[in-house]
Coordinates of C-alpha atoms in Angstrom, one line a residue:
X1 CA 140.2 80.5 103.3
X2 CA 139.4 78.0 100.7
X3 CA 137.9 77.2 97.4
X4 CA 135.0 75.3 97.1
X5 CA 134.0 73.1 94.2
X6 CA 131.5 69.9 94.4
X7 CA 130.5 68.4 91.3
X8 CA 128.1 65.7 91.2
X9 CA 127.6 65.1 95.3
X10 CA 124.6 62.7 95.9
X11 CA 122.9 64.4 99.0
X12 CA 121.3 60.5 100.1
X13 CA 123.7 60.5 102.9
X14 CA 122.7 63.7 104.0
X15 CA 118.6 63.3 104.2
X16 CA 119.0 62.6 108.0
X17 CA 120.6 65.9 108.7
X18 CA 118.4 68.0 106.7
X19 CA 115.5 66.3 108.0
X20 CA 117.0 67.2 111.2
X21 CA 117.8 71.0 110.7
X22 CA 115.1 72.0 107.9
X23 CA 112.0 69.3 109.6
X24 CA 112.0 68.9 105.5
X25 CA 112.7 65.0 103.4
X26 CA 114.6 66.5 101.0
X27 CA 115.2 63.7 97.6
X28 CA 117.4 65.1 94.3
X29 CA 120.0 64.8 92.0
X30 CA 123.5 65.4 92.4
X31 CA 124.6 68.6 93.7
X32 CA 127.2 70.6 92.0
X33 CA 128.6 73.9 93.9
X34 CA 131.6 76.5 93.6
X35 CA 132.4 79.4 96.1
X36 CA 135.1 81.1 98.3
X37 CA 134.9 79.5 102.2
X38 CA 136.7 81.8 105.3
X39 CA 136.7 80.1 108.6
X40 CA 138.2 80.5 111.8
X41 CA 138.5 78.1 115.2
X42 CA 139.7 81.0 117.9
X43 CA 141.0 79.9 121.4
X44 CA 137.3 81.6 122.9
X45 CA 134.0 81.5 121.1
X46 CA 132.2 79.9 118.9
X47 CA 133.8 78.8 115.2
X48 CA 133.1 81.8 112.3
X49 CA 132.0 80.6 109.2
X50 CA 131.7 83.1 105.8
X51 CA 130.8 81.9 102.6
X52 CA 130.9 83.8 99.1
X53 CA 130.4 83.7 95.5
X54 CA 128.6 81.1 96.2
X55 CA 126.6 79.2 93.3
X56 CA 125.2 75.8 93.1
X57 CA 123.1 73.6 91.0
X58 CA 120.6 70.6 92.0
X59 CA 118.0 68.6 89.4
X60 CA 115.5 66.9 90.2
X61 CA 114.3 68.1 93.7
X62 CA 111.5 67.0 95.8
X63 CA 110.5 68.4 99.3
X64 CA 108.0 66.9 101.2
X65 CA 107.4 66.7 105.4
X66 CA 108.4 63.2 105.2
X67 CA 110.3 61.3 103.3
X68 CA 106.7 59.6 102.7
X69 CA 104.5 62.5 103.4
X70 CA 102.4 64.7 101.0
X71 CA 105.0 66.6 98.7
X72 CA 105.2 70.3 99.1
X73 CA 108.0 71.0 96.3
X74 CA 108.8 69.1 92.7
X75 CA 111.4 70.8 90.4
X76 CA 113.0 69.8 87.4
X77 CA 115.9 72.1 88.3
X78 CA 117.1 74.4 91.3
X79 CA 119.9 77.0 90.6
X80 CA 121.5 79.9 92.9
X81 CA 123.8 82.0 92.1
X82 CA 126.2 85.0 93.8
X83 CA 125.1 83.3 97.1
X84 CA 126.7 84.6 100.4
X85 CA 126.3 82.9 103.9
X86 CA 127.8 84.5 107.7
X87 CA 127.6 82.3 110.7
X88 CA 128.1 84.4 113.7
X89 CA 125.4 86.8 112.2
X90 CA 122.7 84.1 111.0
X91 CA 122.4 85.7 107.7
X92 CA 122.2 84.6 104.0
X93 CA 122.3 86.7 101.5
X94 CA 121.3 85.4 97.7
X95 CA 121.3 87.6 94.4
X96 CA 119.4 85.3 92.5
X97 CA 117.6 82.0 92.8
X98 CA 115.6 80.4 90.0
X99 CA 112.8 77.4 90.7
X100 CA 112.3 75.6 87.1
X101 CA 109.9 73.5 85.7
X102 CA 107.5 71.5 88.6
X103 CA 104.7 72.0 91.2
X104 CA 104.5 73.2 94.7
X105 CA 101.6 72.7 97.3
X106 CA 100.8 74.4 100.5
X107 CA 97.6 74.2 103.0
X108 CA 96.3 76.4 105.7
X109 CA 94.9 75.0 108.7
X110 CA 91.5 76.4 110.7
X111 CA 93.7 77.8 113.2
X112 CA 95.3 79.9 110.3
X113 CA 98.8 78.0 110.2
X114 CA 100.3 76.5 107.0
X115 CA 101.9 73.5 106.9
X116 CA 105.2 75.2 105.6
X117 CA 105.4 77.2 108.3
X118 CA 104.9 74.0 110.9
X119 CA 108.4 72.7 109.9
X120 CA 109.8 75.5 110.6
X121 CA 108.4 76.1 113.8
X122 CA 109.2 72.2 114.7
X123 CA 112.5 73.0 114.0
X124 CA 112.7 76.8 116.0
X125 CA 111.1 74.4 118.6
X126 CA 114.0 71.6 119.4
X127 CA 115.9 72.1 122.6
X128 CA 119.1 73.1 121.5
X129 CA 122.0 73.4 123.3
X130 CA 122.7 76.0 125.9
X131 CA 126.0 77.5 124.7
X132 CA 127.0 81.1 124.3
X133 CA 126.6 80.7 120.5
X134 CA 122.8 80.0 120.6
X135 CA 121.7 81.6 123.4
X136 CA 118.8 84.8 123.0
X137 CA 117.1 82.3 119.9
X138 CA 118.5 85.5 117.4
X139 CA 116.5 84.1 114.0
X140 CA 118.3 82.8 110.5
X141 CA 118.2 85.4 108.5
X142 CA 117.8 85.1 104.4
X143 CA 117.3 87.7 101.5
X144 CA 117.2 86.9 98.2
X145 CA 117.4 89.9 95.8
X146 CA 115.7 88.4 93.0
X147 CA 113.0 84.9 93.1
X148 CA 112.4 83.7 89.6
X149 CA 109.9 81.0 88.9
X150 CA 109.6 79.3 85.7
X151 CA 106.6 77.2 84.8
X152 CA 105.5 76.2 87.9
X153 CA 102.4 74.9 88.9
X154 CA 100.5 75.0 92.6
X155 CA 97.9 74.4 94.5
X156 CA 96.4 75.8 98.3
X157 CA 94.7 74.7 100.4
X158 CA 92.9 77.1 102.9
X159 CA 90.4 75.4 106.0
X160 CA 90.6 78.5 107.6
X161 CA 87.7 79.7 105.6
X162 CA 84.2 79.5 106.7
X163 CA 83.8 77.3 103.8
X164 CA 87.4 75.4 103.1
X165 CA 88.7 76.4 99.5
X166 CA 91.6 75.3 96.9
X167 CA 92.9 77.2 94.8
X168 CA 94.9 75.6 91.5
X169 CA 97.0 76.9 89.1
X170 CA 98.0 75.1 86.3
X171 CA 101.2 77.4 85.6
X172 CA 102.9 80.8 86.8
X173 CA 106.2 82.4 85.9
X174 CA 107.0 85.3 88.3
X175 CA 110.1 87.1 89.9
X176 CA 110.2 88.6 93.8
X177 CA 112.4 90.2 96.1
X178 CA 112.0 87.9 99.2
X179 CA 113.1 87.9 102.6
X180 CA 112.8 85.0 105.3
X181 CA 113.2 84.8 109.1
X182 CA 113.1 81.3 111.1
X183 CA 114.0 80.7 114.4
X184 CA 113.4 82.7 117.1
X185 CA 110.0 83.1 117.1
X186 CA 107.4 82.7 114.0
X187 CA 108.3 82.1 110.6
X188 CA 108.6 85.5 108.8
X189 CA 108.5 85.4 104.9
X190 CA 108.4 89.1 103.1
X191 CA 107.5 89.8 99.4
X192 CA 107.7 92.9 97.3
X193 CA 108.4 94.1 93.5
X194 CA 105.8 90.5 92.6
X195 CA 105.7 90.8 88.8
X196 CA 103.3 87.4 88.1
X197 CA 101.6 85.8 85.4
X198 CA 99.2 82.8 86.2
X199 CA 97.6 80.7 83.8
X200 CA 94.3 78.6 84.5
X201 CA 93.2 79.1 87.4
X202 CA 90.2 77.9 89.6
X203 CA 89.3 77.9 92.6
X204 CA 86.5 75.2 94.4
X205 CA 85.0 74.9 97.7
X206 CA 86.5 71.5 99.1
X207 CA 83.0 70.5 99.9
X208 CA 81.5 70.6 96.3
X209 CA 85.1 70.2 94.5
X210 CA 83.4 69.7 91.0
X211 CA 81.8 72.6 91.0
X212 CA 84.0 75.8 90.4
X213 CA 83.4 79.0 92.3
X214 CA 85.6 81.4 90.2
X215 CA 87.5 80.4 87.0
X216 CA 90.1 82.6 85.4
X217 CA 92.6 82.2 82.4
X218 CA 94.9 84.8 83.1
X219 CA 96.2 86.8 86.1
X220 CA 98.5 89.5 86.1
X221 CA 100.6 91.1 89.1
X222 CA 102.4 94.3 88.9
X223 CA 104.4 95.3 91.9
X224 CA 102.9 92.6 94.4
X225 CA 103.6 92.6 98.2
X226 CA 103.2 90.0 101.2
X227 CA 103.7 90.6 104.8
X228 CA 103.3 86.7 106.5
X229 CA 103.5 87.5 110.4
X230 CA 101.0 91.1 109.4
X231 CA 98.5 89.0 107.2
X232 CA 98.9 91.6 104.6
X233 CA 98.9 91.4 100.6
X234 CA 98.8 93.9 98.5
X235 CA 99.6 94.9 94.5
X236 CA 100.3 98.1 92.8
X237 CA 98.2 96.0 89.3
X238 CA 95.9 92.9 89.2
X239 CA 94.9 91.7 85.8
X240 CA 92.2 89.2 85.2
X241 CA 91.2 88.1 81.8
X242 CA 89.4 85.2 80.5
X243 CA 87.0 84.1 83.5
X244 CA 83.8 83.1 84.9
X245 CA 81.8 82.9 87.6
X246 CA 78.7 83.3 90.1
X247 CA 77.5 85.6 91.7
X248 CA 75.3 85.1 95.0
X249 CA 73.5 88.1 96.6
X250 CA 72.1 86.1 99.8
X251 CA 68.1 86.7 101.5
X252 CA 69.4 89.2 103.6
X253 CA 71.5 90.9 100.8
X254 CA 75.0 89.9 101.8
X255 CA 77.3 88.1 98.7
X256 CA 77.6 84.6 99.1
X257 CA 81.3 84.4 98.4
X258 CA 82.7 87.2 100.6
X259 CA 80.8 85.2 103.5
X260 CA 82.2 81.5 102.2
X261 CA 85.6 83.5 102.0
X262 CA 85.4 85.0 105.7
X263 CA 87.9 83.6 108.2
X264 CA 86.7 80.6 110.3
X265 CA 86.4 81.6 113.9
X266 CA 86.5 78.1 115.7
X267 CA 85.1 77.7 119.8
X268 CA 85.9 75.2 121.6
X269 CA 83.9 71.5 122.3
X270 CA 81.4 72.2 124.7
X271 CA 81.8 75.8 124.8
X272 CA 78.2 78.0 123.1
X273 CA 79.7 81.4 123.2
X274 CA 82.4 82.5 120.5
X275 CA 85.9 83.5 121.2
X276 CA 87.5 86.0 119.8
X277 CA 89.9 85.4 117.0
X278 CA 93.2 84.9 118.1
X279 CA 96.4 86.5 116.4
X280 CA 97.1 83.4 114.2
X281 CA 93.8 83.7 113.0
X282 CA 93.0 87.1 112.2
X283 CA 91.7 87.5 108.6
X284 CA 94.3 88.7 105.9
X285 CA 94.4 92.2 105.0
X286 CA 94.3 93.4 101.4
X287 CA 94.8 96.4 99.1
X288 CA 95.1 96.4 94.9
X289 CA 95.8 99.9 93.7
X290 CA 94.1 99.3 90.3
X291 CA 92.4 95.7 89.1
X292 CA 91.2 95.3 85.6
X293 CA 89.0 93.0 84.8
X294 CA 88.0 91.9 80.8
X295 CA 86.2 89.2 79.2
X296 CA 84.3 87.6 82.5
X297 CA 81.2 85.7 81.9
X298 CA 79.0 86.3 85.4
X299 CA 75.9 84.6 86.3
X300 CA 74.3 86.8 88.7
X301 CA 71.6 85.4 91.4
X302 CA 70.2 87.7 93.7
X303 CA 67.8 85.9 96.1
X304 CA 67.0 89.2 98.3
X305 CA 64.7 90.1 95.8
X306 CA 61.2 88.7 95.6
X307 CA 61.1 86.6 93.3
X308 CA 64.5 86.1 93.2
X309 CA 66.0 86.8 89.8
X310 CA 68.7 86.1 87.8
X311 CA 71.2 87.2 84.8
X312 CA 74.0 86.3 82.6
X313 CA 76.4 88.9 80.9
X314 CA 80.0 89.5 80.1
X315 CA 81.8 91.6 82.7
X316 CA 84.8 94.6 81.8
X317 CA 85.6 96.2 84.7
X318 CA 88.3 98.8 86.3
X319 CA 88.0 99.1 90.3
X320 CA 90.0 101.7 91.8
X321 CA 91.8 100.8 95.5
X322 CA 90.1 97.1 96.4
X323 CA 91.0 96.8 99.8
X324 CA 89.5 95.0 103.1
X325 CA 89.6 98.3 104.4
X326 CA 87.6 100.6 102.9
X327 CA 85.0 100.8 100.1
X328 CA 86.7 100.7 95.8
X329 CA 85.5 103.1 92.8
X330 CA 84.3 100.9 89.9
X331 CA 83.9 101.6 86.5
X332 CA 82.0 98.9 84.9
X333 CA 80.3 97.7 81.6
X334 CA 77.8 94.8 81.2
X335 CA 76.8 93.2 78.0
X336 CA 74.0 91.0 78.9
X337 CA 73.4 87.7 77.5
X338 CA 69.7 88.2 76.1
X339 CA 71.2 91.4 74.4
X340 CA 72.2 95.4 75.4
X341 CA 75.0 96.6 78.0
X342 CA 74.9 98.2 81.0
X343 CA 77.3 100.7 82.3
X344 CA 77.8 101.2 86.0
X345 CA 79.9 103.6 88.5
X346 CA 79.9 103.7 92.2
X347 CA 81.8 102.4 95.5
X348 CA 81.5 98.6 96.9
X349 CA 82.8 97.7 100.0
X350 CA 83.4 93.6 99.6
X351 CA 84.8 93.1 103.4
X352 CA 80.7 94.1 104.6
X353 CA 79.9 92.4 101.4
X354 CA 77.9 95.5 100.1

């Protein structure tokens, strides 16, 4: 057993091995770390390794693919604290982790892959070995009690849509209970207890990027959820204030943005008929147990109608149980741009885009 204290370690020397292990470039400041270390060599077996009470600094990060490659993480400063690691069992155990002060990207593929998720699997991927100690592939396990980002902005891209879309925001804070597997299969990442706030948010279609499909200046998350390998998000609150938008009801009556927003269902060169999705790329599944909307300006075009017409009003809404699953109560007012309001109640189902 043994104490461990770094201050000030310059990690340059170590890029090649976490490039190796993590398929990540990895580019910081100096390190500084304290904690309690157990070991043990036995006669048979692999080496044990425990680590706890372990907390650690690190300014100055940036993550990217390659150490020349498009950046997936900037942070002015990384901090961890009651951090607890087993070898034998593959597990890491954090009690709180806080992201401070930067950016972070990630992009979908058409196949329904993200790029984060690549690295990982590059890495799960490498022969390794053939020793009792890494035989069966048994995953890295890692659980962090509490994820806390402060001031952070992103930005996603997803080419898995029918049309391809990025979504920026200019800042969130949020906190998460989180929960990672990697190795042994696909990359699992878990999210529950999401509390969120995002500031300025839009999101474009990559084709037309100057022209904004949906704009928003606030977005609130009470008791969010994710589910990676299940495709499923989910929120006990969503609050959006502060936006605007169009509205497209198509010539056959179908809303232009739930079919830009569908999932892509790629064939093969040559090939006429269409396959069916595979797993990767099976559409995400949603539920929102309430969603308020206030202060939206709408531009509403419905080209089903002959002549097509057109409208512009302010939007306060409450929807009831939005999910891709079954049709949501709504409870909304509309004040109209050339003068009186309009107040509406029924079911919508957006997955059949009615």
């Amino acid at each position: 057993q043994a104490a461990l204290n770094v201050d000030k370690l310059a990690l340059g020397p170590l890029q090649p091995v976490i490039l190796r292990y993590a398929g990540m470039s990895l580019q910081s400041g100096s390190l500084s770390s304290s904690g309690q270390v157990k070991f043990a060599l036995p006669s048979k077996g692999a080496p044990t390794v425990q680590v706890n009470g372990l907390a650690l600094s690190l300014p100055d990060v940036l993550l990217s693919r390659q150490a020349s490659g498009p950046r997936l993480l900037s942070l002015k400063q990384f901090e961890l604290a009651g951090g607890s690691l087993d070898l034998a069992e593959r597990r890491i155990g954090l009690r709180r982790v806080t992201l401070s002060r930067g950016d972070v990207a990630a992009a979908i593929a058409r196949d329904g892959r993200m790029d984060w998720q690549s690295s990982a699997s590059q890495v799960a991927a490498r022969p390794a070995n053939k020793t009792p100690a890494n035989v069966g592939g048994a995953p890295w396990r890692v659980n962090v009690d509490t994820l806390a980002l402060e001031q952070i902005g992103a930005r996603f891209l997803d080419r898995s849509r029918s049309t391809p879309v990025a979504l920026d925001i200019a800042r969130m804070d949020a906190q998460l209970k989180l929960g990672v597997e990697v190795g042994g299969g696909p990359l699992q990442i878990v999210v529950n207890d999401l509390g969120a706030q995002f500031k300025t948010i839009g999101l474009t279609s990559l084709d037309t990027p100057s022209a904004k499909l949906l704009a928003l200046g606030t977005v609130a998350i009470e008791k969010g959820n994710l589910d990676l390998q299940q495709k499923r998000v989910g929120a006990a609150t969503l609050k959006l204030q502060d936006g605007q938008g169009r509205i497209v009801r198509d010539a056959q009556g179908r809303m232009e943005l739930a079919q830009m927003l569908a999932t892509a269902n790629p064939q093969p060169a040559g090939q006429g008929a269409k396959l069916a999705p595979t797993p990767d790329a099976a559409a995400w599944q949603y539920t929102l147990g309430n969603t308020q909307i206030d202060r939206f300006n709408v531009q509403y075009l419905d080209k089903s109608m002959r002549p097509a017409w057109s409208i512009d009003a302010k939007l306060a809404a409450n929807i009831q149980t939005l999910s891709s699953q079954s049709p949501a109560s709504f409870k909304a007012q509309v004040a109209l741009a050339k003068g009186g309001t309009i107040d509406l109640q029924g079911k919508a189902d957006l997955a059949k885009g009615s």
